[in-house]
Amino acid sequence: MRVLVVGGGGREHALIKKIKRSSKVDYIACCPGNGGISYDAECFSVSATDVEGVVALAKKINADLVVVAPDDPLVLGMVDALEAEGFKTFGPKAAAAIIEGSKVFSKNLMLKYNIPTAEYKVFDNPAEVIAYIREKNEYPTVIKADGLALGKGVIIPETLEEAEAGVREIMEDKVFGESGSRVVVEEFLTGPEVSVLAFTDGKCVKPMVSSMDHKRALDGDKGLNTGGMGTVSPNPYYTDEIAAECMKKIFIPTIDAMNKEGRTFKGCLYFGLMITPKGPKVIEYNCRFGDPETQVVLPRLKTDIVDIFEAINNETLSELEIEWDDNACTCVIMASGGYPKSYPKGIEINGLTDGQLDGVTVYHAGTAIKDGKLVTSGGRVLGVTALGNDVADALKKSYAAVDKISFEGAHFRKDIGKRALEALKNNC
Ligand code: AMP
Ligand code: GLY
């Protein structure tokens, strides 16, 4: 089979390394890919949001399967466009990708189908948002831009002044463009967060092993929100009891709800959950694999991933047994100095041979090859990933490898997995 993967970050690199292990695959292309990905796939400089360009590329390389990984092309309808041309794909159509593309849609869906989530109200007028927050007078509160906002469309103001400033930025200055025309104001929930990615063909849902993201830039969950600074799998807060409750109250009801709305979801559905004192609740849905969750989940997958993609296409997922390794996996992100604000690019990366290092897998998020040298080209640069007997063992390997890799200004969190280890020690 000839497979095209759309996207160019660490998640796509993890997908490609897994697809490469499939006995069915003999050629992998990626667009746009990146420097590190080019060791594993032929990269083409077509943007991941260029729907026509990707369709043309799929034709040019005779793709047997196109995996669309990022949110924006899915929301734009890239899968619809590819399927209209007869290509087999992995990823939801636009009608289903709206579950991530519009927070108003997903919140209304959860309300209508009784899926546990934070209480909320929708607004399209900034003055009304502020009047509501002033009257409620409960802080912190949570304000979310309706549309896609590069993972940055959520603010959690502690005061009325902060709320006013945030609403101005999102709804008036439109820092996220039209994504901020409407906002959701919701109740602030507390509890540990769990990411669960799930395969679904619209008929059945098969959750993958759980993981924990670390979204803030600095140690101790301080600093700005990022795309994710590291992940561990499994997530110790996701006990068998919680998993069973999520299946019954969240996963199956969501798949059913999407079917009832005429928006059957096929692909990977990401459940961002919070385990609150009142049970698990949905913080967000994503219509795709998480980044950097994929980097710690897929290394634990034993089943051929292409068999899973085909079963989803054929709507026979219920017949396929998906197997996972019992070991743990950890990923420490090495980012450019300054990220998630502005950062330099083109800085040489030392310590890797052909983009890799013995004993770990280095997933490339933002690298390029310039004059034969591996250089930085993005905010998140590398995801240094290790498998181990348990989370502590895997972390030791990830951090030992991070110490051997260097580039000027490199920034990484030193406490990835700390909360998971504490939870394990305290038995959650
Ligand atoms: P999201 O982009 O929706 O995942 O939100 C980003 C982060 O904001 C989440 O990972 C949570 O840590 C936090 N967050 C979002 N919604 C809530 C909420 N209702 N209560 C508390 N924290 C939240
Ligand atoms: N790591 C969070 C996300 O992929 O949205």
Coordinates of C-alpha atoms and ligand atoms in Angstrom, one line a residue:
M1 CA 0.0 0.0 0.0
R2 CA 1.0 3.6 -0.6
V3 CA 0.0 5.9 2.3
L4 CA -0.1 9.7 2.4
V5 CA 0.0 11.3 5.9
V6 CA -1.2 15.0 6.0
G7 CA 0.5 17.1 8.6
G8 CA 4.0 17.9 9.8
G9 CA 4.5 17.6 13.5
G10 CA 5.4 15.1 16.2
R11 CA 2.0 13.4 16.1
E12 CA 2.4 12.8 12.3
H13 CA 5.9 11.5 12.9
A14 CA 4.5 9.0 15.5
L15 CA 1.8 7.9 13.0
I16 CA 4.3 7.5 10.3
K17 CA 6.7 5.4 12.4
K18 CA 3.7 3.1 13.3
I19 CA 2.4 2.9 9.7
K20 CA 6.0 2.0 8.6
R21 CA 5.8 -1.1 10.8
S22 CA 2.7 -2.4 8.9
S23 CA 3.4 -5.4 6.8
K24 CA 0.9 -4.0 4.2
V25 CA 2.8 -0.7 3.5
D26 CA 5.7 -0.2 1.2
Y27 CA 5.6 3.5 0.6
I28 CA 4.8 6.5 2.9
A29 CA 4.6 10.2 1.8
C30 CA 3.9 13.1 4.1
C31 CA 2.9 16.7 3.4
P32 CA 4.4 19.0 4.4
G33 CA 6.3 16.8 6.9
N34 CA 9.5 18.1 8.4
G35 CA 13.3 17.4 8.6
G36 CA 13.0 14.5 11.0
I37 CA 10.0 13.0 9.2
S38 CA 12.0 13.0 6.0
Y39 CA 14.1 10.0 7.3
D40 CA 10.9 8.0 7.4
A41 CA 8.7 9.3 4.6
E42 CA 9.0 11.2 1.3
C43 CA 8.0 14.8 2.2
F44 CA 6.2 17.1 -0.2
S45 CA 5.9 20.8 0.3
V46 CA 2.1 21.0 0.2
S47 CA 0.4 22.7 3.1
A48 CA -1.8 20.6 5.4
T49 CA -4.7 23.0 4.8
D50 CA -4.4 23.1 1.0
V51 CA -7.3 20.8 0.2
E52 CA -6.9 20.9 -3.6
G53 CA -3.1 20.6 -3.3
V54 CA -3.5 17.5 -1.1
V55 CA -6.0 15.9 -3.5
A56 CA -3.6 16.5 -6.4
L57 CA -0.7 15.0 -4.4
A58 CA -2.8 11.9 -3.5
K59 CA -3.4 11.5 -7.3
K60 CA 0.2 12.1 -8.2
I61 CA 1.6 9.5 -5.8
N62 CA -1.3 7.0 -6.3
A63 CA -2.2 6.9 -2.7
D64 CA -4.1 3.9 -1.4
L65 CA -4.9 5.6 1.9
V66 CA -4.7 9.2 3.1
V67 CA -4.5 9.8 6.8
V68 CA -5.5 13.4 7.6
A69 CA -4.1 14.2 11.1
P70 CA -4.5 17.9 12.0
D71 CA -7.8 19.6 13.0
D72 CA -8.0 22.4 10.5
P73 CA -8.0 20.3 7.2
L74 CA -10.5 18.0 8.9
V75 CA -12.8 20.9 9.8
L76 CA -12.3 22.3 6.2
G77 CA -13.6 19.1 4.7
M78 CA -10.4 17.5 3.3
V79 CA -11.7 14.0 3.9
D80 CA -14.9 14.8 2.0
A81 CA -12.8 16.2 -0.9
L82 CA -10.6 13.1 -1.0
E83 CA -13.5 10.7 -0.7
A84 CA -15.3 12.5 -3.6
E85 CA -12.2 11.6 -5.7
G86 CA -12.4 8.0 -4.7
F87 CA -9.6 7.9 -2.1
K88 CA -9.7 5.8 1.0
T89 CA -9.1 8.0 4.0
F90 CA -8.6 8.0 7.8
G91 CA -10.3 10.9 9.5
P92 CA -13.8 12.3 10.0
K93 CA -15.8 14.3 7.4
A94 CA -16.4 18.0 8.0
A95 CA -19.9 17.3 9.3
A96 CA -18.4 15.2 12.2
A97 CA -15.2 17.3 12.7
I98 CA -17.5 20.1 13.9
I99 CA -17.3 18.3 17.3
E100 CA -13.9 20.1 17.6
G101 CA -14.5 22.9 15.1
S102 CA -17.3 24.5 17.2
K103 CA -17.4 24.5 21.0
V104 CA -21.0 25.8 20.8
F105 CA -21.9 22.7 18.8
S106 CA -20.1 20.3 21.2
K107 CA -21.5 21.9 24.3
N108 CA -25.1 21.9 22.8
L109 CA -24.6 18.2 21.8
M110 CA -23.6 17.3 25.4
L111 CA -26.5 19.1 26.9
K112 CA -29.0 17.6 24.4
Y113 CA -27.7 14.0 25.0
N114 CA -27.0 14.3 28.7
I115 CA -23.2 13.8 28.5
P116 CA -21.5 15.1 31.6
T117 CA -19.7 18.4 31.0
A118 CA -19.3 21.8 32.7
E119 CA -22.4 24.0 32.8
Y120 CA -22.3 26.8 30.2
K121 CA -23.9 29.7 28.4
V122 CA -23.3 30.9 24.8
F123 CA -22.8 34.5 23.9
D124 CA -22.2 36.5 20.7
N125 CA -22.2 39.9 22.3
P126 CA -19.2 41.0 24.5
A127 CA -21.2 43.3 26.7
E128 CA -23.6 40.5 27.6
V129 CA -20.7 38.2 28.5
I130 CA -19.3 40.7 30.9
A131 CA -22.7 41.4 32.4
Y132 CA -23.2 37.7 33.0
I133 CA -19.8 37.2 34.6
R134 CA -20.2 40.3 36.8
E135 CA -23.6 39.0 38.0
K136 CA -22.4 35.5 38.6
N137 CA -19.3 36.7 40.4
E138 CA -17.7 33.3 40.6
Y139 CA -14.0 33.0 39.9
P140 CA -12.1 31.5 38.3
T141 CA -14.4 31.3 35.3
V142 CA -13.8 29.8 31.9
I143 CA -14.2 31.6 28.5
K144 CA -13.7 29.6 25.3
A145 CA -13.7 30.9 21.7
D146 CA -16.2 28.9 19.6
G147 CA -13.9 28.0 16.8
L148 CA -10.4 26.6 16.3
A149 CA -7.7 28.7 17.9
L150 CA -4.5 26.7 17.8
G151 CA -5.3 25.3 21.3
K152 CA -5.1 28.8 22.7
G153 CA -8.8 29.8 22.7
V154 CA -9.4 29.1 26.3
I155 CA -8.9 31.7 29.1
I156 CA -9.5 31.2 32.8
P157 CA -9.9 34.7 34.4
E158 CA -9.4 35.0 38.1
T159 CA -11.0 38.5 38.2
L160 CA -13.6 40.6 36.4
E161 CA -10.8 42.8 35.0
E162 CA -9.0 39.7 33.5
A163 CA -12.3 38.5 32.0
E164 CA -12.9 41.9 30.4
A165 CA -9.5 42.0 28.9
G166 CA -9.9 38.4 27.6
V167 CA -13.3 39.1 26.1
R168 CA -11.9 42.2 24.4
E169 CA -9.1 40.2 22.9
I170 CA -11.2 37.3 21.7
M171 CA -14.5 39.1 20.6
E172 CA -13.4 42.6 19.7
D173 CA -9.7 42.4 18.7
K174 CA -10.4 39.0 17.2
V175 CA -7.0 37.6 18.0
F176 CA -8.3 34.2 16.8
G177 CA -10.3 35.7 13.9
E178 CA -13.9 34.6 13.4
S179 CA -13.3 31.8 15.9
G180 CA -14.0 34.4 18.5
S181 CA -17.3 35.7 17.2
R182 CA -19.1 33.5 19.7
V183 CA -17.9 32.4 23.1
V184 CA -18.9 29.8 25.6
V185 CA -18.6 30.8 29.3
E186 CA -18.5 27.8 31.5
E187 CA -18.2 26.6 35.1
F188 CA -14.7 26.0 36.4
L189 CA -14.2 22.4 37.1
T190 CA -11.4 20.8 39.2
G191 CA -9.7 17.5 39.2
P192 CA -7.0 15.6 37.3
E193 CA -7.2 15.6 33.5
V194 CA -7.1 12.5 31.4
S195 CA -6.7 12.3 27.6
V196 CA -8.4 9.3 26.0
L197 CA -8.1 8.8 22.2
A198 CA -10.6 6.4 20.8
F199 CA -11.0 4.6 17.5
T200 CA -14.5 4.6 16.1
D201 CA -16.2 3.5 12.9
G202 CA -19.5 5.1 14.0
K203 CA -20.8 1.8 15.1
C204 CA -18.5 0.8 18.0
V205 CA -15.9 2.7 20.0
K206 CA -12.5 1.3 21.1
P207 CA -10.7 3.5 23.5
M208 CA -6.9 3.5 23.3
V209 CA -4.7 3.4 26.4
S210 CA -5.0 6.6 28.5
S211 CA -2.5 9.4 28.7
M212 CA -1.8 12.7 30.6
D213 CA -0.7 15.9 28.9
H214 CA 1.3 18.8 30.5
K215 CA -0.1 21.9 28.8
R216 CA 1.7 24.7 30.7
A217 CA 5.1 25.9 29.6
L218 CA 6.9 25.8 32.9
D219 CA 7.5 23.4 35.8
G220 CA 4.7 23.1 38.4
D221 CA 2.0 23.8 35.7
K222 CA 3.1 27.5 35.6
G223 CA 3.4 29.8 32.7
L224 CA 1.5 30.0 29.4
N225 CA -0.6 27.3 27.8
T226 CA 1.2 25.5 25.1
G227 CA 0.3 22.7 22.6
G228 CA 1.7 20.3 25.2
M229 CA 5.1 20.0 26.8
G230 CA 5.1 16.3 27.5
T231 CA 2.9 13.2 28.0
V232 CA 2.8 10.0 29.9
S233 CA 0.8 6.8 29.3
P234 CA -0.9 5.3 31.2
N235 CA -2.6 8.0 33.2
P236 CA -2.9 6.6 36.8
Y237 CA -6.1 8.6 37.4
Y238 CA -7.8 6.6 34.7
T239 CA -8.7 3.5 36.8
D240 CA -10.7 0.6 35.5
E241 CA -13.8 2.0 37.3
I242 CA -13.4 5.4 35.8
A243 CA -12.9 3.8 32.4
A244 CA -16.1 1.8 32.7
E245 CA -18.0 4.9 33.8
C246 CA -16.6 6.9 30.8
M247 CA -17.6 4.2 28.4
K248 CA -21.1 4.1 29.7
K249 CA -21.8 7.8 30.2
I250 CA -19.5 9.5 27.7
F251 CA -17.9 7.5 24.9
I252 CA -20.9 5.4 23.7
P253 CA -23.4 8.3 24.2
T254 CA -21.2 10.6 22.1
I255 CA -21.0 8.1 19.2
D256 CA -24.7 7.6 19.4
A257 CA -25.4 11.4 19.6
M258 CA -23.3 12.0 16.5
N259 CA -25.2 9.3 14.6
K260 CA -28.6 10.7 15.7
E261 CA -27.5 14.2 14.5
G262 CA -26.6 12.7 11.1
R263 CA -23.0 13.4 11.7
T264 CA -21.5 9.9 12.0
F265 CA -17.9 10.1 13.3
K266 CA -15.3 7.8 11.8
G267 CA -11.7 8.2 12.8
C268 CA -10.0 9.0 16.1
L269 CA -12.1 10.9 18.6
Y270 CA -10.2 12.5 21.4
F271 CA -11.9 12.9 24.8
G272 CA -10.3 15.5 27.0
L273 CA -11.7 14.5 30.4
M274 CA -11.6 15.9 33.9
I275 CA -12.1 13.5 36.8
T276 CA -14.2 15.8 39.0
P277 CA -15.5 15.0 42.5
K278 CA -18.8 14.4 40.7
G279 CA -17.3 12.0 38.3
P280 CA -15.7 12.3 34.9
K281 CA -16.7 15.2 32.7
V282 CA -15.8 16.2 29.1
I283 CA -13.6 19.3 29.0
E284 CA -13.2 19.1 25.2
Y285 CA -13.5 16.9 22.2
N286 CA -11.0 16.8 19.4
C287 CA -11.7 15.3 16.1
R288 CA -8.2 13.8 15.7
F289 CA -5.2 12.2 17.4
G290 CA -3.8 14.4 20.2
D291 CA -0.3 15.9 20.1
P292 CA 1.8 14.9 22.1
E293 CA -0.6 12.2 23.3
T294 CA -0.1 10.1 20.1
Q295 CA 3.6 10.0 20.8
V296 CA 3.0 8.0 24.0
V297 CA 0.0 6.0 23.0
L298 CA 1.0 4.6 19.6
P299 CA 4.3 3.1 20.8
R300 CA 2.2 0.9 23.0
L301 CA -0.1 -0.4 20.2
K302 CA 0.7 -4.0 19.1
T303 CA -2.0 -4.3 16.4
D304 CA -1.1 -3.3 12.9
I305 CA -2.5 0.3 12.6
V306 CA -3.4 -0.1 9.0
D307 CA -5.7 -3.0 9.9
I308 CA -7.4 -0.6 12.3
F309 CA -7.7 2.1 9.6
E310 CA -9.2 -0.5 7.2
A311 CA -11.6 -1.9 9.8
I312 CA -12.9 1.7 10.4
N313 CA -13.3 2.2 6.7
N314 CA -15.2 -1.0 6.3
E315 CA -17.2 -0.4 9.5
T316 CA -16.0 -3.7 11.0
L317 CA -14.1 -2.3 13.9
S318 CA -16.1 -4.5 16.4
E319 CA -14.6 -7.6 14.8
L320 CA -11.0 -6.5 15.4
E321 CA -9.2 -7.1 18.6
I322 CA -6.8 -4.2 19.4
E323 CA -3.9 -5.2 21.5
W324 CA -1.7 -3.0 23.7
D325 CA 1.5 -3.4 25.6
D326 CA 1.4 -3.3 29.4
N327 CA 4.5 -1.1 29.5
A328 CA 4.6 2.7 30.0
C329 CA 5.6 5.4 27.6
T330 CA 6.8 9.0 28.3
C331 CA 7.5 11.9 26.0
V332 CA 9.4 15.0 27.0
I333 CA 9.1 17.9 24.5
M334 CA 12.2 20.0 23.8
A335 CA 11.0 23.4 22.7
S336 CA 12.6 26.5 21.2
G337 CA 13.6 29.2 23.7
G338 CA 10.7 31.7 23.9
Y339 CA 7.9 29.2 23.0
P340 CA 4.9 29.5 23.1
K341 CA 5.7 33.2 22.4
S342 CA 8.1 34.1 19.6
Y343 CA 11.2 32.1 19.1
P344 CA 14.2 31.8 16.7
K345 CA 14.4 29.2 14.0
G346 CA 17.2 27.6 12.1
I347 CA 19.3 26.7 15.2
E348 CA 21.5 23.6 14.8
I349 CA 20.5 20.5 16.8
N350 CA 23.3 18.4 18.3
G351 CA 23.4 14.9 19.6
L352 CA 21.3 13.0 17.0
T353 CA 22.3 10.7 14.2
D354 CA 19.9 10.7 11.3
G355 CA 17.5 12.4 13.7
Q356 CA 17.5 9.6 16.3
L357 CA 19.3 8.4 19.4
D358 CA 19.8 4.9 20.8
G359 CA 17.3 3.7 23.4
V360 CA 14.6 6.2 22.7
T361 CA 12.5 7.4 19.7
V362 CA 12.8 11.0 18.9
Y363 CA 9.6 12.3 17.2
H364 CA 10.3 15.5 15.3
A365 CA 7.8 18.3 15.7
G366 CA 9.6 21.3 14.3
T367 CA 12.9 20.4 12.5
A368 CA 14.3 21.1 9.1
I369 CA 17.4 19.9 7.2
K370 CA 19.4 22.9 6.1
D371 CA 22.8 22.5 4.3
G372 CA 22.8 18.9 5.4
K373 CA 22.3 19.8 9.1
L374 CA 19.3 19.2 11.3
V375 CA 18.0 22.6 12.6
T376 CA 15.0 23.9 14.5
S377 CA 12.0 25.1 12.6
G378 CA 9.1 25.4 15.1
G379 CA 8.1 26.1 18.7
R380 CA 8.0 22.5 19.7
V381 CA 11.1 20.9 18.2
L382 CA 11.5 17.3 19.5
G383 CA 9.5 14.7 21.5
V384 CA 12.0 12.5 23.3
T385 CA 10.0 9.3 23.9
A386 CA 10.9 6.2 25.8
L387 CA 9.1 2.9 26.7
G388 CA 9.8 1.5 30.1
N389 CA 8.5 -1.1 32.6
D390 CA 6.6 1.7 34.3
V391 CA 6.3 5.5 34.2
A392 CA 9.4 6.0 36.4
D393 CA 11.5 3.8 34.2
A394 CA 10.4 5.4 31.0
L395 CA 10.9 8.9 32.4
K396 CA 14.5 8.0 33.4
K397 CA 15.2 7.0 29.8
S398 CA 13.5 10.1 28.3
Y399 CA 15.4 12.5 30.5
A400 CA 18.7 10.7 30.0
A401 CA 18.3 11.1 26.3
V402 CA 17.2 14.8 26.6
D403 CA 20.5 15.4 28.4
K404 CA 22.4 14.2 25.3
I405 CA 20.5 16.4 22.9
S406 CA 21.2 20.1 22.7
F407 CA 20.4 23.3 20.7
E408 CA 20.8 26.9 21.8
G409 CA 17.9 28.1 23.9
A410 CA 16.4 24.6 24.3
H411 CA 13.6 24.6 26.9
F412 CA 12.0 21.5 28.4
R413 CA 10.0 20.8 31.6
K414 CA 11.8 18.9 34.2
D415 CA 8.7 17.6 35.9
I416 CA 6.9 15.7 33.2
G417 CA 5.2 12.7 34.9
K418 CA 5.8 14.0 38.4
R419 CA 2.0 14.2 39.1
A420 CA 1.5 10.7 37.7
L421 CA 4.3 9.3 39.9
E422 CA 2.8 11.0 43.0
A423 CA -0.7 9.6 42.1
L424 CA 0.8 6.2 41.8
K425 CA 2.5 6.5 45.2
N426 CA -0.7 7.7 46.8
N427 CA -2.8 5.1 44.9
C428 CA -4.6 8.1 43.3
Ligands
AMP1 P1 -9.2 23.1 26.1 O1 -8.5 23.8 25.0 O2 -10.7 23.1 26.0 O3 -8.6 21.7 26.3 O4 -8.8 23.9 27.4 C1 -7.5 24.1 27.8 C2 -7.3 23.8 29.2 O5 -8.1 24.7 30.0 C3 -7.7 22.4 29.6 O6 -6.8 21.4 29.4 C4 -8.0 22.6 31.1 O7 -6.8 22.5 31.8 C5 -8.5 24.0 31.1 N1 -10.0 24.0 31.2 C6 -10.8 24.1 30.1 N2 -12.1 24.1 30.5 C7 -12.1 24.0 31.8 C8 -13.1 24.0 32.9 N3 -14.4 24.1 32.6 N4 -12.7 24.0 34.1 C9 -11.4 24.0 34.5 N5 -10.4 24.0 33.6 C10 -10.7 24.0 32.3
GLY2 N1 -2.5 17.8 23.5 C1 -3.8 18.4 23.3 C2 -4.3 18.4 21.9 O1 -3.8 17.6 21.0 O2 -5.2 19.1 21.6

